[in-house]
Coordinates of C-alpha atoms and ligand atoms in Angstrom, one line a residue:
X1 CA 93.1 139.0 32.0
X2 CA 95.7 136.8 30.4
X3 CA 95.7 133.1 31.5
X4 CA 98.1 132.4 34.3
X5 CA 100.9 129.9 33.9
X6 CA 101.3 127.5 36.7
X7 CA 104.4 125.8 38.1
X8 CA 105.2 122.3 36.9
X9 CA 103.6 119.4 38.8
X10 CA 105.9 118.2 41.5
X11 CA 108.1 121.3 41.5
X12 CA 107.4 123.7 44.3
X13 CA 107.9 127.3 45.2
X14 CA 109.3 127.9 48.7
X15 CA 107.5 130.9 49.9
X16 CA 109.0 133.5 52.3
X17 CA 107.2 132.0 55.3
X18 CA 109.0 128.7 54.7
X19 CA 112.5 129.9 53.9
X20 CA 113.5 130.7 57.6
X21 CA 113.2 127.0 58.3
X22 CA 115.4 126.1 55.4
X23 CA 117.9 128.7 56.3
X24 CA 118.0 127.5 59.9
X25 CA 118.6 123.9 58.8
X26 CA 121.2 124.9 56.2
X27 CA 123.1 126.9 58.9
X28 CA 123.1 123.9 61.2
X29 CA 124.2 121.6 58.4
X30 CA 127.1 123.9 57.4
X31 CA 128.3 124.2 60.9
X32 CA 128.4 120.5 61.6
X33 CA 129.9 119.6 58.2
X34 CA 132.7 122.1 58.9
X35 CA 133.2 120.5 62.4
X36 CA 134.0 117.2 60.7
X37 CA 136.3 118.7 58.1
X38 CA 134.0 118.5 55.1
X39 CA 134.3 121.1 52.4
X40 CA 131.7 122.3 49.9
X41 CA 131.8 121.6 46.2
X42 CA 129.3 123.2 43.8
X43 CA 128.3 121.2 40.7
X44 CA 126.3 121.7 37.5
X45 CA 122.6 120.8 37.5
X46 CA 123.0 119.2 34.1
X47 CA 125.4 116.4 33.1
X48 CA 125.9 114.1 30.1
X49 CA 123.2 111.4 30.3
X50 CA 125.9 108.8 29.9
X51 CA 127.3 109.7 33.3
X52 CA 124.1 108.7 35.1
X53 CA 123.6 105.6 33.0
X54 CA 127.1 104.4 33.8
X55 CA 126.9 105.1 37.5
X56 CA 123.4 104.8 38.8
X57 CA 122.8 101.8 36.4
X58 CA 121.0 101.1 33.2
X59 CA 118.2 99.1 34.7
X60 CA 117.3 101.2 37.7
X61 CA 114.0 103.1 38.1
X62 CA 115.9 106.4 38.0
X63 CA 117.6 105.8 34.7
X64 CA 114.8 103.8 33.1
X65 CA 111.9 106.0 33.9
X66 CA 112.7 109.1 36.0
X67 CA 115.3 111.2 34.3
X68 CA 114.7 114.5 32.6
X69 CA 116.7 113.8 29.5
X70 CA 116.9 116.1 26.5
X71 CA 119.0 116.7 23.4
X72 CA 120.7 120.1 23.5
X73 CA 121.3 122.1 20.3
X74 CA 124.5 120.2 19.5
X75 CA 122.5 116.9 19.6
X76 CA 124.2 115.7 22.8
X77 CA 122.0 113.8 25.3
X78 CA 122.0 115.7 28.6
X79 CA 120.0 115.1 31.8
X80 CA 119.0 117.1 34.8
X81 CA 120.8 115.5 37.7
X82 CA 118.7 113.0 39.5
X83 CA 121.3 112.8 42.3
X84 CA 124.7 114.2 43.2
X85 CA 127.1 111.3 43.7
X86 CA 127.8 110.8 40.0
X87 CA 128.5 114.5 39.3
X88 CA 130.6 114.9 42.4
X89 CA 132.8 112.0 41.4
X90 CA 133.0 113.1 37.8
X91 CA 134.2 116.6 39.0
X92 CA 136.8 115.1 41.4
X93 CA 138.2 112.9 38.6
X94 CA 138.2 115.7 36.1
X95 CA 140.1 118.0 38.5
X96 CA 142.5 115.4 39.9
X97 CA 141.1 115.8 43.4
X98 CA 141.5 112.1 44.1
X99 CA 145.1 111.8 43.1
X100 CA 146.9 110.3 46.1
X101 CA 144.7 112.1 48.6
X102 CA 141.6 111.7 50.6
X103 CA 138.6 114.1 50.2
X104 CA 135.7 114.9 52.4
X105 CA 133.1 116.9 50.4
X106 CA 129.5 118.0 50.5
X107 CA 127.1 119.6 48.1
X108 CA 123.5 120.9 48.3
X109 CA 120.9 121.7 45.8
X110 CA 118.0 120.7 43.6
X111 CA 117.7 117.2 42.1
X112 CA 115.2 116.1 39.5
X113 CA 113.3 112.9 39.1
X114 CA 110.1 112.3 37.1
X115 CA 108.4 110.3 39.8
X116 CA 104.7 110.3 40.7
X117 CA 104.4 113.2 43.1
X118 CA 103.0 112.7 46.5
X119 CA 103.7 113.9 50.0
X120 CA 107.5 113.7 50.5
X121 CA 108.1 112.8 46.8
X122 CA 108.6 115.6 44.3
X123 CA 110.0 116.0 40.8
X124 CA 112.3 118.8 41.9
X125 CA 113.6 118.2 45.4
X126 CA 116.7 119.2 47.4
X127 CA 119.4 117.1 48.8
X128 CA 122.4 117.6 51.0
X129 CA 125.0 115.1 49.8
X130 CA 128.2 114.2 51.6
X131 CA 131.0 112.1 49.9
X132 CA 134.3 110.8 51.3
X133 CA 137.0 109.4 49.0
X134 CA 140.1 107.4 49.5
X135 CA 139.2 105.7 52.8
X136 CA 138.5 102.0 52.7
X137 CA 137.8 101.1 56.3
X138 CA 134.5 101.0 58.2
X139 CA 135.8 103.9 60.3
X140 CA 134.8 106.5 57.7
X141 CA 131.4 104.8 57.3
X142 CA 130.9 105.2 61.0
X143 CA 132.1 108.9 60.9
X144 CA 129.3 109.6 58.3
X145 CA 126.7 108.0 60.5
X146 CA 128.0 109.9 63.6
X147 CA 127.8 113.1 61.6
X148 CA 124.1 112.3 60.8
X149 CA 123.4 111.5 64.4
X150 CA 124.8 114.9 65.4
X151 CA 122.7 116.6 62.8
X152 CA 119.5 115.0 64.1
X153 CA 120.4 115.9 67.7
X154 CA 121.1 119.5 66.8
X155 CA 117.9 119.7 64.9
X156 CA 115.9 118.1 67.8
X157 CA 114.7 115.1 65.8
X158 CA 117.0 112.4 67.0
X159 CA 114.0 110.5 68.5
X160 CA 112.2 110.5 65.2
X161 CA 114.8 108.7 63.1
X162 CA 115.9 105.0 63.1
X163 CA 119.0 103.8 61.5
X164 CA 119.0 100.7 59.3
X165 CA 122.2 99.1 57.9
X166 CA 123.1 96.3 55.7
X167 CA 126.1 95.0 53.7
X168 CA 125.7 94.4 50.0
X169 CA 129.1 92.8 49.6
X170 CA 131.3 93.3 46.6
X171 CA 130.2 92.7 43.0
X172 CA 131.5 89.1 42.8
X173 CA 129.6 88.2 46.0
X174 CA 126.5 89.9 44.7
X175 CA 126.8 88.0 41.4
X176 CA 126.8 84.7 43.2
X177 CA 123.9 85.8 45.4
X178 CA 122.1 87.0 42.4
X179 CA 122.3 83.5 40.8
X180 CA 120.9 82.0 44.0
X181 CA 118.1 84.5 44.1
X182 CA 117.2 83.9 40.5
X183 CA 117.0 80.1 41.1
X184 CA 114.8 80.7 44.1
X185 CA 112.3 83.1 42.4
X186 CA 112.3 80.9 39.2
X187 CA 111.2 78.0 41.4
X188 CA 108.3 80.2 42.6
X189 CA 107.6 82.0 39.3
X190 CA 103.8 81.7 39.6
X191 CA 103.8 83.8 42.8
X192 CA 105.7 86.7 41.2
X193 CA 103.9 89.9 40.3
X194 CA 104.4 91.5 36.9
X195 CA 107.0 93.9 38.1
X196 CA 109.0 91.2 39.7
X197 CA 108.9 89.0 36.7
X198 CA 110.4 91.8 34.7
X199 CA 113.1 92.3 37.4
X200 CA 113.9 88.7 37.5
X201 CA 115.6 89.1 34.2
X202 CA 117.1 92.5 34.7
X203 CA 117.7 93.2 38.4
X204 CA 116.5 90.4 40.7
X205 CA 117.8 92.1 43.8
X206 CA 115.2 94.8 43.4
X207 CA 112.5 92.2 43.8
X208 CA 113.4 92.2 47.5
X209 CA 112.4 95.9 47.5
X210 CA 108.9 95.2 46.3
X211 CA 106.2 97.0 48.3
X212 CA 103.5 94.5 47.1
X213 CA 102.1 92.8 50.3
X214 CA 101.2 89.7 48.3
X215 CA 104.9 89.2 47.7
X216 CA 105.9 89.6 51.3
X217 CA 105.9 85.9 52.3
X218 CA 107.8 84.8 49.2
X219 CA 110.4 87.5 49.8
X220 CA 110.7 86.6 53.5
X221 CA 111.7 83.1 52.5
X222 CA 114.3 84.2 49.9
X223 CA 118.0 83.4 50.6
X224 CA 119.9 86.3 52.2
X225 CA 122.9 88.2 50.9
X226 CA 124.5 87.9 54.3
X227 CA 125.1 84.2 53.8
X228 CA 126.8 84.9 50.4
X229 CA 129.3 87.4 51.8
X230 CA 133.0 86.6 51.8
X231 CA 135.4 87.1 54.8
X232 CA 136.5 90.6 53.9
X233 CA 133.0 91.9 53.5
X234 CA 132.0 90.2 56.7
X235 CA 134.9 91.8 58.5
X236 CA 134.0 95.2 57.2
X237 CA 130.5 94.9 58.3
X238 CA 131.6 93.5 61.7
X239 CA 133.9 96.5 62.1
X240 CA 131.1 98.9 61.3
X241 CA 128.8 97.3 63.8
X242 CA 131.4 97.2 66.6
X243 CA 132.2 100.9 66.1
X244 CA 128.5 101.8 66.1
X245 CA 128.1 99.9 69.3
X246 CA 131.1 101.6 70.9
X247 CA 129.6 105.0 69.9
X248 CA 126.2 104.1 71.3
X249 CA 124.5 104.4 68.0
X250 CA 121.3 102.3 67.9
X251 CA 120.6 100.5 64.6
X252 CA 118.8 97.6 63.0
X253 CA 120.4 95.3 60.5
X254 CA 117.9 95.1 57.7
X255 CA 118.9 92.3 55.3
X256 CA 116.4 93.6 52.8
X257 CA 117.9 97.0 52.5
X258 CA 119.2 97.0 48.9
X259 CA 119.0 100.7 47.7
X260 CA 117.7 101.8 44.3
X261 CA 121.0 102.7 42.7
X262 CA 123.5 100.1 41.4
X263 CA 126.8 101.6 42.5
X264 CA 126.8 100.4 46.1
X265 CA 129.1 97.9 47.6
X266 CA 129.4 96.7 51.2
X267 CA 127.9 99.2 53.6
X268 CA 124.5 100.7 52.9
X269 CA 122.4 102.6 55.4
X270 CA 119.1 104.5 55.7
X271 CA 117.7 106.8 58.4
X272 CA 114.0 106.2 58.4
X273 CA 111.1 108.0 60.1
X274 CA 107.7 106.6 60.9
X275 CA 106.3 110.1 61.1
X276 CA 106.4 110.8 57.3
X277 CA 104.0 108.2 55.9
X278 CA 105.1 106.2 52.8
X279 CA 108.1 108.4 52.0
X280 CA 109.9 107.8 55.3
X281 CA 113.5 107.6 54.2
X282 CA 115.1 110.9 55.2
X283 CA 118.7 110.1 54.5
X284 CA 120.4 107.3 52.7
X285 CA 123.8 106.2 51.4
X286 CA 126.6 103.8 51.5
X287 CA 129.9 102.7 50.1
X288 CA 130.5 102.7 46.3
X289 CA 134.1 101.7 45.9
X290 CA 133.7 100.3 42.4
X291 CA 132.3 103.5 40.9
X292 CA 135.6 105.4 40.8
X293 CA 137.1 102.8 38.4
X294 CA 133.9 102.6 36.5
X295 CA 134.0 106.3 35.8
X296 CA 137.6 106.1 34.6
X297 CA 139.6 106.7 37.8
X298 CA 142.1 104.5 39.6
X299 CA 140.5 101.9 41.9
X300 CA 139.7 103.9 45.0
X301 CA 137.4 103.8 48.0
X302 CA 134.2 106.0 48.2
X303 CA 131.4 106.3 50.6
X304 CA 128.6 108.9 51.2
X305 CA 125.0 109.7 51.8
X306 CA 122.3 112.2 50.8
X307 CA 119.5 113.5 52.8
X308 CA 116.2 114.8 51.4
X309 CA 115.8 118.4 52.7
X310 CA 112.0 118.4 52.2
X311 CA 111.6 115.3 54.3
X312 CA 114.0 116.5 56.9
X313 CA 112.2 119.9 57.3
X314 CA 108.9 118.2 57.5
X315 CA 110.1 116.5 60.7
X316 CA 111.2 119.7 62.4
X317 CA 109.2 121.5 65.0
X318 CA 109.7 125.2 64.3
X319 CA 111.7 126.9 67.1
X320 CA 109.8 129.9 68.4
X321 CA 112.2 132.6 67.4
X322 CA 112.4 131.2 63.8
X323 CA 108.8 132.4 63.1
X324 CA 110.2 136.0 63.3
X325 CA 113.4 135.3 61.4
X326 CA 113.6 137.6 58.4
X327 CA 110.7 139.8 59.4
X328 CA 111.6 143.5 59.7
X329 CA 112.2 145.1 63.1
X330 CA 110.9 148.5 61.9
X331 CA 108.7 150.0 59.2
X332 CA 109.3 153.6 58.3
X333 CA 106.1 155.4 57.4
X334 CA 106.6 158.7 55.6
X335 CA 104.1 161.4 54.6
X336 CA 104.7 164.3 52.4
X337 CA 107.4 165.1 49.9
X338 CA 110.1 166.3 52.3
X339 CA 109.5 163.3 54.6
X340 CA 109.7 160.8 51.7
X341 CA 113.1 162.0 50.7
X342 CA 114.4 162.2 54.3
X343 CA 113.1 158.7 55.0
X344 CA 115.4 157.1 52.5
X345 CA 118.4 158.9 53.9
X346 CA 117.4 158.3 57.5
X347 CA 117.0 154.6 56.8
X348 CA 120.5 154.5 55.3
X349 CA 122.0 156.1 58.5
X350 CA 120.2 153.6 60.7
X351 CA 121.5 150.7 58.6
X352 CA 125.0 152.1 58.8
X353 CA 124.8 152.3 62.6
X354 CA 122.9 149.0 63.1
X355 CA 124.0 146.4 60.6
X356 CA 121.7 143.8 62.2
X357 CA 118.6 146.0 61.9
X358 CA 115.9 145.0 59.4
X359 CA 114.1 148.1 58.3
X360 CA 111.5 148.5 55.6
X361 CA 110.9 152.0 54.2
X362 CA 107.4 152.7 52.9
X363 CA 107.8 153.3 49.2
X364 CA 105.2 154.3 46.7
X365 CA 103.3 156.8 48.9
X366 CA 99.9 156.1 50.4
X367 CA 97.7 157.7 53.1
X368 CA 98.7 157.4 56.7
X369 CA 96.1 154.7 57.2
X370 CA 97.2 152.6 54.3
X371 CA 100.9 153.0 55.3
X372 CA 100.1 152.0 58.8
X373 CA 98.3 148.9 57.5
X374 CA 101.3 147.9 55.5
X375 CA 103.5 148.4 58.6
X376 CA 101.3 146.0 60.5
X377 CA 101.2 143.5 57.7
X378 CA 105.0 143.6 57.3
X379 CA 105.3 141.9 60.7
X380 CA 107.5 144.8 62.0
X381 CA 107.7 145.3 65.8
X382 CA 107.6 149.1 65.5
X383 CA 106.3 151.7 63.1
X384 CA 108.5 154.8 62.7
X385 CA 106.5 157.7 61.5
X386 CA 108.0 160.6 59.6
X387 CA 105.6 163.4 58.5
X388 CA 106.7 166.7 57.1
X389 CA 106.4 168.2 60.6
X390 CA 108.8 165.6 62.0
X391 CA 111.1 166.0 59.0
X392 CA 111.4 169.7 59.7
X393 CA 111.9 169.3 63.4
X394 CA 114.4 166.4 63.1
X395 CA 112.2 164.0 65.0
X396 CA 110.4 160.7 64.4
X397 CA 107.3 159.3 66.1
X398 CA 107.4 155.7 67.2
X399 CA 104.5 153.3 67.8
X400 CA 105.0 149.7 69.0
X401 CA 103.0 147.3 66.9
X402 CA 103.2 144.1 68.9
X403 CA 103.0 145.5 72.4
X404 CA 101.0 148.1 74.4
X405 CA 102.3 151.7 74.6
X406 CA 101.4 155.2 73.5
X407 CA 102.9 156.7 70.4
X408 CA 105.8 159.0 71.3
X409 CA 108.0 161.4 69.5
X410 CA 111.8 161.1 69.7
X411 CA 114.7 163.3 68.3
X412 CA 116.1 161.3 65.3
X413 CA 119.4 161.0 67.2
X414 CA 117.7 158.9 69.9
X415 CA 116.4 156.4 67.3
X416 CA 119.6 154.3 67.3
X417 CA 119.6 153.5 71.0
X418 CA 115.9 152.9 70.8
X419 CA 116.1 150.5 67.9
X420 CA 119.0 148.7 69.5
X421 CA 116.7 147.5 72.2
X422 CA 114.6 145.6 69.5
X423 CA 117.5 143.6 68.1
Ligands
HAM1 P1 118.6 108.3 47.2 O1 118.2 107.2 48.1 O2 118.2 108.1 45.8 O3 120.2 108.3 47.2 O4 118.2 109.7 47.7 C1 118.6 110.2 49.0 C2 117.4 110.9 49.7 O5 116.9 111.9 48.8 C3 116.2 110.0 50.0 O6 116.4 109.3 51.2 C4 115.2 111.1 50.1 O7 115.2 111.6 51.4 C5 115.5 112.1 49.1 N1 114.8 111.9 47.9 C6 115.0 111.1 46.9 N2 114.1 111.2 45.9 C7 113.2 112.1 46.3 C8 112.0 112.7 45.8 N3 111.5 112.4 44.6 N4 111.4 113.7 46.5 C9 111.9 114.1 47.7 N5 113.0 113.6 48.2 C10 113.6 112.6 47.6 C11 121.0 109.1 46.5 O8 120.5 110.1 45.8 C12 122.5 108.9 46.6 N6 123.2 109.8 45.7 C13 122.9 109.0 48.0 C14 124.4 108.8 48.2 C15 125.4 109.7 48.3 N7 125.0 107.6 48.2 C16 126.3 107.8 48.3 N8 126.6 109.1 48.4

């Protein structure tokens, strides 16, 4: 036999047993997004590398180490999208969607990052992203958080997720803070690990993100960004917290929350679960007002988040009826030439009459025994049996597969009311 080719590490197939969960979550997401007035935008999987460099940031892990970048046949540098915010904004600017108007948009689909795969961290993963443009106040930040809360409630996982928020201020405030931070870490240079020493020169804020336990005390003693914020940023953050309190949203202010992408300003937030191990962040986002101008638009407000579908789905308990979603109601066994031809036609009539019916017809022949086995394996509730005798007499035999009961023979005309009881 020829050697089999395997999937790429960190890129997973979603098998038919798993897709009902995804479809369930996607249906809930769509309904709730519509309820808040968000509209779908569909974007390319591939963009010019320059777009991600300029938006996510030159010295971020994503751009430095994780992008799938290649030269196409024209010699242009392209990358598989590692996230959706940059592409969404690029599309909005390109099509004039931000011209004197606000937008509430969402997108869903595969993203690609060449990270070290582990549970909850993949090289191809799926995000739902939500972006709101043209609204500068904390009210829209809160709307996004309320939307998330509603999603968690509808999916029955509200208890499993905690909200963390922080304010990163505006670039000038961050620059001042950065200088303070560099001074602090320089003064403790001997205690820095190798990664942090490198970051001290390139992106000192990321040192705060270090997962190295030996760095924890040093990081705990570092100056905080909160002290470096100006009055406007403080007021924005205060407005956010007040509105969250009014809406009864529980949250923790986490002064160490800095995010791994450079485009954020002011509000950042993450929904984190303790049930997922090391990769506990299910949903993350924030405000990125400066990015619109950075990508060639007019200075304009922007805020959004993305949730990781794999992590979200991992948290779900499967509702009972979902286990059966997608499985057929009936399996039509047919024996003999006349029966085989009639089976296809009969199945069409049944589907005409019952659009909700899921019916599999046995194709490719087989003995009664082997067809019956297939009927059972298909997960169908009932086997419909059409032999040449039944075909001639205009009848069908029915046998329940998941409940007790004798096999019985019905006139074909009575099949529709019978099958209706299974839907
Ligand atoms: P992010 O924090 O890079 O933000 O990703 C958002 C979420 O995507 C994470 O919280 C996680 O659930 C999921 N995720 C990220 N990487 C992986 C991976 N390798 N495997 C599985 N899941 C993953 C963004 O992407 C921003 N674009 C969010 C945003 C939208 N900010 C403003 N608007």
